[in-house]
């Protein structure tokens, strides 16, 4: 199985990282997952002080055996959530909205929301911060725990590419009860999709236009979008899923991808396509406290707030979560404004259902990025192995 690993030995040693361990990490992940056929392909990027120290590409991008390449396009799924959250925080800085504002100030459709199938009243209103930290009472159909999430599945409310418009999406949600009163628990949900609609209504722009004009364009992220352009179709990877018999089957063909279709609704919770290089630029902006290459999107204090744990009363997800599914472990993990945060190391991170993943360690000035296209994301501990492998390669600790 074809693999290419590049370790910048001089840069790694200058940055206080062990180049041998970085190379061994890439080799191990390739051997464990790509060479064995568990994952179709793998792209890794690890940097410190914004210098790329490890770059790895292996496997095939498509079932037709084209090799994965550096600029391959990936469905990043829930790695869209930090981008939408950053967009919302830009509007907070503009003074157009506040974290404690009731969601009904922007989405009046939610004014008649109730809790549970018995229609209990909300103990407190759903606030914007509840959308950012997933304490809204909304859910995902894939949670498969209640009759409420069953209705989400029936209505297709988890789908990345809704046939509904944004207004129709909100109307459908408004007709369903919440799982719990906002602020009482944590439940991974369509909250960030709702947040994307909030961004649209506050800015007066479709979400794709807002992200393009305010984030992607300024940061030079020219390969990040909701709809796959025809001129870039050849770079789109296939996506695979793990069947019940343990074999991989195609979920979405890159050459005929469903991400080519014109959308009525842009999923702020999971709809973006991107590349390793593009998402690394977004992560660098966050690592630098909201600025990159002279372009400032957010204030340092805002980014610091996004990294902090905002779960009600503190504590970790093990204490607050009611989810059967999320993109993070629960013990020792808090949740900020758009992504999880490790309460011990201060790393913040998130992943997507196609097994994509990123983490930022602000104390050690490290970014890690893993891209592949495999459903479900819970099948293998590759994300944990990446984080542990990078930590093991640190020679000079700063945190």
Coordinates of C-alpha atoms in Angstrom, one line a residue:
X1 CA 0.0 0.0 0.0
X2 CA 1.5 3.3 -1.1
X3 CA 2.6 5.6 1.6
X4 CA 4.6 8.8 1.8
X5 CA 5.9 10.3 5.0
X6 CA 7.9 13.5 5.3
X7 CA 9.5 14.5 8.6
X8 CA 11.4 17.8 8.7
X9 CA 14.2 16.6 11.0
X10 CA 15.9 20.0 11.4
X11 CA 12.7 21.8 12.2
X12 CA 11.5 19.1 14.5
X13 CA 14.7 19.2 16.6
X14 CA 14.7 23.0 16.6
X15 CA 11.1 22.9 17.9
X16 CA 11.9 20.4 20.7
X17 CA 10.2 17.4 19.0
X18 CA 11.7 13.9 18.4
X19 CA 11.7 13.3 14.6
X20 CA 12.2 9.6 15.0
X21 CA 9.0 9.3 17.1
X22 CA 7.1 11.4 14.6
X23 CA 8.1 9.1 11.8
X24 CA 7.3 6.1 13.9
X25 CA 3.8 7.5 14.7
X26 CA 3.0 7.8 11.0
X27 CA 4.4 4.4 10.2
X28 CA 2.4 2.8 13.0
X29 CA -0.9 4.4 12.0
X30 CA -0.3 3.4 8.4
X31 CA 0.5 -0.2 9.4
X32 CA -2.4 -0.5 11.8
X33 CA -5.1 1.0 9.7
X34 CA -4.3 1.5 6.0
X35 CA -2.1 -1.5 5.3
X36 CA -4.6 -3.7 7.1
X37 CA -7.5 -2.3 5.1
X38 CA -9.3 -0.9 8.1
X39 CA -9.1 2.6 6.7
X40 CA -9.0 3.3 2.9
X41 CA -6.5 6.1 3.3
X42 CA -4.9 8.5 5.8
X43 CA -3.5 12.0 5.8
X44 CA -1.7 13.3 8.8
X45 CA -0.2 16.8 9.6
X46 CA 1.6 17.7 12.8
X47 CA 3.1 21.1 13.4
X48 CA 4.7 23.0 16.3
X49 CA 5.2 26.7 16.3
X50 CA 3.3 26.7 13.0
X51 CA 6.0 24.7 11.2
X52 CA 4.9 21.5 9.7
X53 CA 7.0 18.8 11.1
X54 CA 5.2 15.7 9.9
X55 CA 3.3 15.2 6.7
X56 CA 1.9 11.8 5.8
X57 CA -0.3 10.5 3.0
X58 CA -1.2 6.9 2.3
X59 CA -3.8 4.7 0.7
X60 CA -6.1 5.2 -2.2
X61 CA -8.4 8.2 -2.6
X62 CA -10.9 6.3 -4.6
X63 CA -12.0 2.7 -5.2
X64 CA -10.6 3.1 -8.7
X65 CA -7.1 3.1 -7.0
X66 CA -6.1 6.7 -7.5
X67 CA -3.6 7.4 -4.7
X68 CA -4.5 9.9 -2.0
X69 CA -2.6 13.2 -2.7
X70 CA -1.7 16.2 -0.6
X71 CA -4.6 18.4 -1.8
X72 CA -7.3 15.7 -1.8
X73 CA -10.7 17.0 -0.7
X74 CA -12.5 15.5 2.3
X75 CA -16.0 15.7 3.8
X76 CA -15.0 17.1 7.2
X77 CA -18.5 16.7 8.7
X78 CA -18.6 17.9 12.3
X79 CA -15.2 19.7 11.9
X80 CA -17.6 22.2 10.3
X81 CA -18.9 23.0 13.8
X82 CA -15.8 25.0 15.0
X83 CA -16.0 27.1 11.8
X84 CA -19.6 28.0 12.3
X85 CA -19.0 28.7 16.0
X86 CA -16.1 31.1 15.0
X87 CA -18.5 32.8 12.6
X88 CA -21.0 33.3 15.4
X89 CA -18.4 34.7 17.7
X90 CA -17.4 37.2 15.1
X91 CA -21.0 38.5 15.3
X92 CA -20.8 38.6 19.1
X93 CA -17.7 40.8 18.7
X94 CA -19.7 43.1 16.3
X95 CA -22.3 43.6 19.1
X96 CA -25.1 41.9 17.0
X97 CA -25.8 39.2 19.6
X98 CA -24.7 38.1 23.0
X99 CA -24.1 34.6 24.4
X100 CA -26.9 35.0 27.0
X101 CA -29.5 36.2 24.4
X102 CA -32.5 33.9 24.1
X103 CA -32.5 32.1 20.8
X104 CA -36.1 33.3 20.2
X105 CA -34.7 36.8 19.7
X106 CA -33.5 35.6 16.3
X107 CA -35.6 32.4 15.8
X108 CA -39.1 33.3 17.0
X109 CA -40.2 29.9 15.7
X110 CA -38.8 28.4 18.9
X111 CA -41.1 30.4 21.2
X112 CA -43.5 27.5 21.7
X113 CA -40.9 24.8 22.4
X114 CA -41.8 22.3 25.1
X115 CA -39.8 19.5 26.9
X116 CA -40.5 15.8 26.5
X117 CA -43.5 14.0 25.0
X118 CA -45.7 15.3 27.8
X119 CA -45.1 18.9 26.8
X120 CA -43.5 20.3 29.9
X121 CA -42.6 24.0 29.9
X122 CA -39.0 25.0 29.6
X123 CA -37.5 25.9 33.0
X124 CA -35.3 28.5 31.4
X125 CA -35.1 29.8 27.8
X126 CA -32.7 28.3 25.3
X127 CA -29.8 30.8 25.0
X128 CA -27.2 31.2 22.3
X129 CA -24.5 29.7 24.5
X130 CA -26.6 26.5 24.7
X131 CA -26.3 26.2 20.9
X132 CA -22.5 26.6 21.1
X133 CA -22.0 24.1 23.9
X134 CA -24.8 21.6 23.0
X135 CA -26.9 22.2 26.1
X136 CA -29.9 23.3 24.1
X137 CA -32.1 20.2 24.6
X138 CA -32.0 19.5 20.9
X139 CA -30.7 16.1 19.7
X140 CA -29.5 13.9 16.8
X141 CA -31.6 11.1 15.4
X142 CA -28.5 8.9 15.5
X143 CA -28.6 9.0 19.3
X144 CA -31.2 6.3 19.2
X145 CA -32.4 6.7 22.8
X146 CA -35.9 8.3 22.8
X147 CA -39.0 8.7 20.7
X148 CA -37.9 12.2 20.1
X149 CA -34.7 11.3 18.3
X150 CA -36.7 8.7 16.4
X151 CA -38.8 11.6 15.0
X152 CA -35.5 13.3 14.0
X153 CA -34.6 10.2 12.0
X154 CA -38.1 10.0 10.4
X155 CA -37.8 13.6 9.3
X156 CA -34.2 13.4 8.2
X157 CA -33.1 16.2 10.4
X158 CA -29.6 14.8 10.8
X159 CA -28.9 14.9 7.0
X160 CA -25.9 17.0 5.9
X161 CA -27.8 18.0 2.7
X162 CA -31.3 18.9 3.7
X163 CA -34.0 19.1 1.0
X164 CA -35.5 21.8 3.2
X165 CA -34.6 25.5 3.2
X166 CA -33.1 26.9 6.4
X167 CA -36.5 28.3 7.4
X168 CA -38.1 25.0 6.8
X169 CA -35.5 23.2 8.9
X170 CA -36.1 25.5 11.8
X171 CA -39.9 25.1 11.4
X172 CA -39.5 21.3 11.5
X173 CA -37.4 21.5 14.7
X174 CA -39.8 23.9 16.3
X175 CA -42.6 21.3 15.9
X176 CA -40.7 18.7 18.0
X177 CA -40.1 18.7 21.8
X178 CA -36.7 19.1 23.4
X179 CA -35.1 16.2 25.2
X180 CA -34.6 18.4 28.4
X181 CA -34.8 22.0 29.5
X182 CA -31.9 24.0 28.1
X183 CA -28.8 24.2 30.3
X184 CA -29.6 21.1 32.3
X185 CA -27.6 18.5 30.4
X186 CA -25.2 18.1 27.4
X187 CA -26.4 16.3 24.4
X188 CA -24.6 16.2 21.0
X189 CA -27.1 17.6 18.5
X190 CA -28.1 19.7 15.6
X191 CA -27.4 22.8 17.7
X192 CA -24.7 24.0 15.4
X193 CA -26.9 23.7 12.4
X194 CA -29.3 26.0 14.2
X195 CA -26.4 28.3 15.0
X196 CA -25.7 28.5 11.3
X197 CA -29.2 29.7 10.7
X198 CA -28.7 32.3 13.4
X199 CA -25.6 33.5 11.6
X200 CA -27.6 33.8 8.4
X201 CA -30.4 35.8 10.0
X202 CA -28.1 38.2 11.9
X203 CA -25.8 38.8 9.0
X204 CA -28.3 38.8 6.2
X205 CA -26.1 36.5 4.2
X206 CA -26.5 32.7 3.3
X207 CA -24.1 30.8 5.5
X208 CA -21.9 29.8 2.6
X209 CA -21.5 33.4 1.5
X210 CA -20.7 34.5 5.1
X211 CA -18.1 31.9 5.6
X212 CA -16.5 32.5 2.2
X213 CA -16.4 36.3 2.7
X214 CA -15.5 36.5 6.4
X215 CA -13.4 33.4 7.0
X216 CA -12.3 31.4 4.0
X217 CA -11.4 34.3 1.8
X218 CA -9.4 36.3 4.4
X219 CA -7.6 33.1 5.6
X220 CA -6.8 31.9 2.1
X221 CA -8.8 28.8 2.4
X222 CA -9.6 28.4 -1.3
X223 CA -10.5 24.7 -1.0
X224 CA -13.2 24.8 1.6
X225 CA -16.9 24.9 0.6
X226 CA -20.3 23.3 1.0
X227 CA -20.8 22.5 -2.7
X228 CA -18.1 20.7 -4.7
X229 CA -17.1 22.8 -7.8
X230 CA -17.0 20.8 -11.0
X231 CA -13.4 21.9 -11.6
X232 CA -12.3 20.2 -8.4
X233 CA -14.3 17.0 -8.7
X234 CA -11.2 15.0 -9.6
X235 CA -9.7 15.7 -6.1
X236 CA -12.7 14.6 -4.2
X237 CA -12.1 11.4 -2.2
X238 CA -14.5 8.4 -2.0
X239 CA -16.1 7.9 1.4
X240 CA -16.5 4.4 2.8
X241 CA -18.6 2.8 5.5
X242 CA -18.0 -0.3 7.7
X243 CA -20.7 -2.9 7.0
X244 CA -22.0 -5.3 9.6
X245 CA -19.8 -8.1 8.2
X246 CA -16.7 -5.9 8.9
X247 CA -16.1 -5.0 5.3
X248 CA -15.8 -1.6 3.7
X249 CA -18.3 -0.5 1.1
X250 CA -18.7 2.8 -0.7
X251 CA -20.8 5.4 0.9
X252 CA -20.3 8.3 -1.5
X253 CA -18.3 8.2 -4.7
X254 CA -16.0 11.2 -5.2
X255 CA -16.5 11.3 -9.0
X256 CA -20.3 11.4 -8.5
X257 CA -20.5 12.8 -5.0
X258 CA -23.7 14.0 -3.5
X259 CA -21.7 17.1 -2.4
X260 CA -21.9 18.3 -6.0
X261 CA -25.6 19.1 -5.8
X262 CA -27.0 22.6 -5.4
X263 CA -28.1 23.1 -1.8
X264 CA -31.1 24.9 -0.3
X265 CA -29.7 24.5 3.2
X266 CA -26.0 24.8 4.4
X267 CA -25.3 22.5 7.3
X268 CA -23.3 24.6 9.8
X269 CA -23.0 21.4 11.9
X270 CA -21.5 19.1 9.2
X271 CA -21.6 20.1 5.6
X272 CA -18.2 21.4 4.6
X273 CA -15.5 20.0 2.4
X274 CA -11.9 20.9 3.0
X275 CA -8.3 19.9 2.7
X276 CA -5.5 19.4 5.2
X277 CA -3.8 22.6 4.1
X278 CA -7.0 24.7 4.5
X279 CA -8.0 23.3 7.8
X280 CA -4.5 23.8 9.1
X281 CA -4.8 27.5 8.3
X282 CA -8.0 27.7 10.3
X283 CA -6.4 25.9 13.2
X284 CA -3.4 28.2 13.0
X285 CA -5.7 31.2 13.3
X286 CA -7.2 29.7 16.5
X287 CA -3.7 28.8 17.9
X288 CA -2.6 32.4 17.3
X289 CA -5.6 33.8 19.2
X290 CA -7.7 34.8 16.2
X291 CA -5.2 36.2 13.7
X292 CA -3.2 34.8 10.8
X293 CA -0.9 36.5 8.3
X294 CA -1.9 39.9 9.5
X295 CA -5.7 39.1 9.2
X296 CA -7.6 39.2 12.5
X297 CA -10.9 37.4 12.7
X298 CA -11.3 37.2 16.4
X299 CA -9.9 38.9 19.5
X300 CA -7.5 36.8 21.7
X301 CA -10.0 37.0 24.6
X302 CA -12.7 35.6 22.4
X303 CA -10.6 32.6 21.3
X304 CA -9.6 32.1 25.0
X305 CA -13.3 32.0 25.9
X306 CA -14.0 29.5 23.1
X307 CA -11.2 27.2 24.5
X308 CA -12.5 27.4 28.1
X309 CA -14.9 24.8 29.6
X310 CA -18.5 26.2 29.6
X311 CA -20.4 23.2 30.9
X312 CA -22.9 24.4 33.5
X313 CA -21.3 24.3 36.9
X314 CA -18.0 23.1 35.5
X315 CA -17.1 19.4 35.5
X316 CA -16.7 17.1 32.5
X317 CA -18.9 15.4 29.9
X318 CA -19.0 12.3 32.0
X319 CA -21.0 14.3 34.5
X320 CA -23.2 16.3 32.1
X321 CA -23.7 14.2 29.0
X322 CA -26.8 12.3 28.1
X323 CA -25.4 11.3 24.6
X324 CA -25.0 7.9 23.3
X325 CA -22.8 9.3 20.5
X326 CA -20.4 12.2 20.2
X327 CA -17.0 12.8 18.7
X328 CA -15.1 12.8 22.1
X329 CA -14.5 10.7 25.2
X330 CA -16.3 12.0 28.3
X331 CA -14.0 11.6 31.3
X332 CA -11.8 14.6 31.9
X333 CA -13.2 16.4 28.8
X334 CA -15.1 19.7 29.0
X335 CA -16.8 21.6 26.3
X336 CA -16.2 25.2 25.1
X337 CA -17.8 27.3 22.5
X338 CA -17.6 25.0 19.5
X339 CA -15.3 22.1 20.5
X340 CA -14.2 19.9 23.3
X341 CA -11.5 20.9 25.7
X342 CA -9.2 18.6 27.7
X343 CA -9.4 19.8 31.3
X344 CA -5.9 18.6 32.1
X345 CA -3.9 19.6 29.0
X346 CA -6.0 22.5 27.7
X347 CA -6.0 20.8 24.2
X348 CA -9.1 21.6 22.3
X349 CA -10.4 19.4 19.6
X350 CA -13.2 17.8 17.6
X351 CA -13.8 15.4 14.8
X352 CA -16.3 14.3 12.2
X353 CA -18.4 11.3 11.5
X354 CA -16.1 10.3 8.6
X355 CA -13.3 9.9 11.1
X356 CA -11.7 13.2 10.5
X357 CA -10.1 14.9 13.6
X358 CA -8.0 17.9 14.7
X359 CA -6.5 19.1 17.9
X360 CA -4.8 22.2 19.1
X361 CA -2.5 22.3 22.1
X362 CA -2.0 26.0 22.9
X363 CA 0.5 25.3 25.8
X364 CA 2.8 23.3 23.5
X365 CA 2.0 25.3 20.3
X366 CA 1.1 22.1 18.5
X367 CA -1.6 21.3 15.9
X368 CA -2.5 17.8 14.9
X369 CA -4.7 16.9 11.9
X370 CA -6.0 13.6 10.7
X371 CA -8.1 13.1 7.6
X372 CA -9.8 10.0 6.2
X373 CA -13.2 9.0 5.0
X374 CA -14.6 6.2 7.0
X375 CA -18.0 5.7 8.7
X376 CA -18.4 5.3 11.7
X377 CA -15.9 7.5 13.5
X378 CA -16.1 5.3 16.6
X379 CA -14.7 2.2 14.9
X380 CA -11.1 2.6 15.8
X381 CA -9.0 4.5 18.4
X382 CA -6.9 6.3 15.8
X383 CA -7.6 9.7 17.2
X384 CA -6.4 8.8 20.6
X385 CA -3.3 7.2 19.1
X386 CA -2.5 10.4 17.2
X387 CA -2.8 12.6 20.3
X388 CA -0.8 10.2 22.4
X389 CA 1.9 9.7 19.7
X390 CA 2.4 13.4 19.3
X391 CA 2.6 14.0 23.1
X392 CA 5.2 11.2 23.3
X393 CA 7.3 12.9 20.6
X394 CA 7.7 16.1 22.7
X395 CA 11.2 16.5 24.0
X396 CA 11.0 20.0 25.4
X397 CA 7.7 20.7 27.3
X398 CA 6.4 24.2 27.7
X399 CA 3.0 23.6 29.4

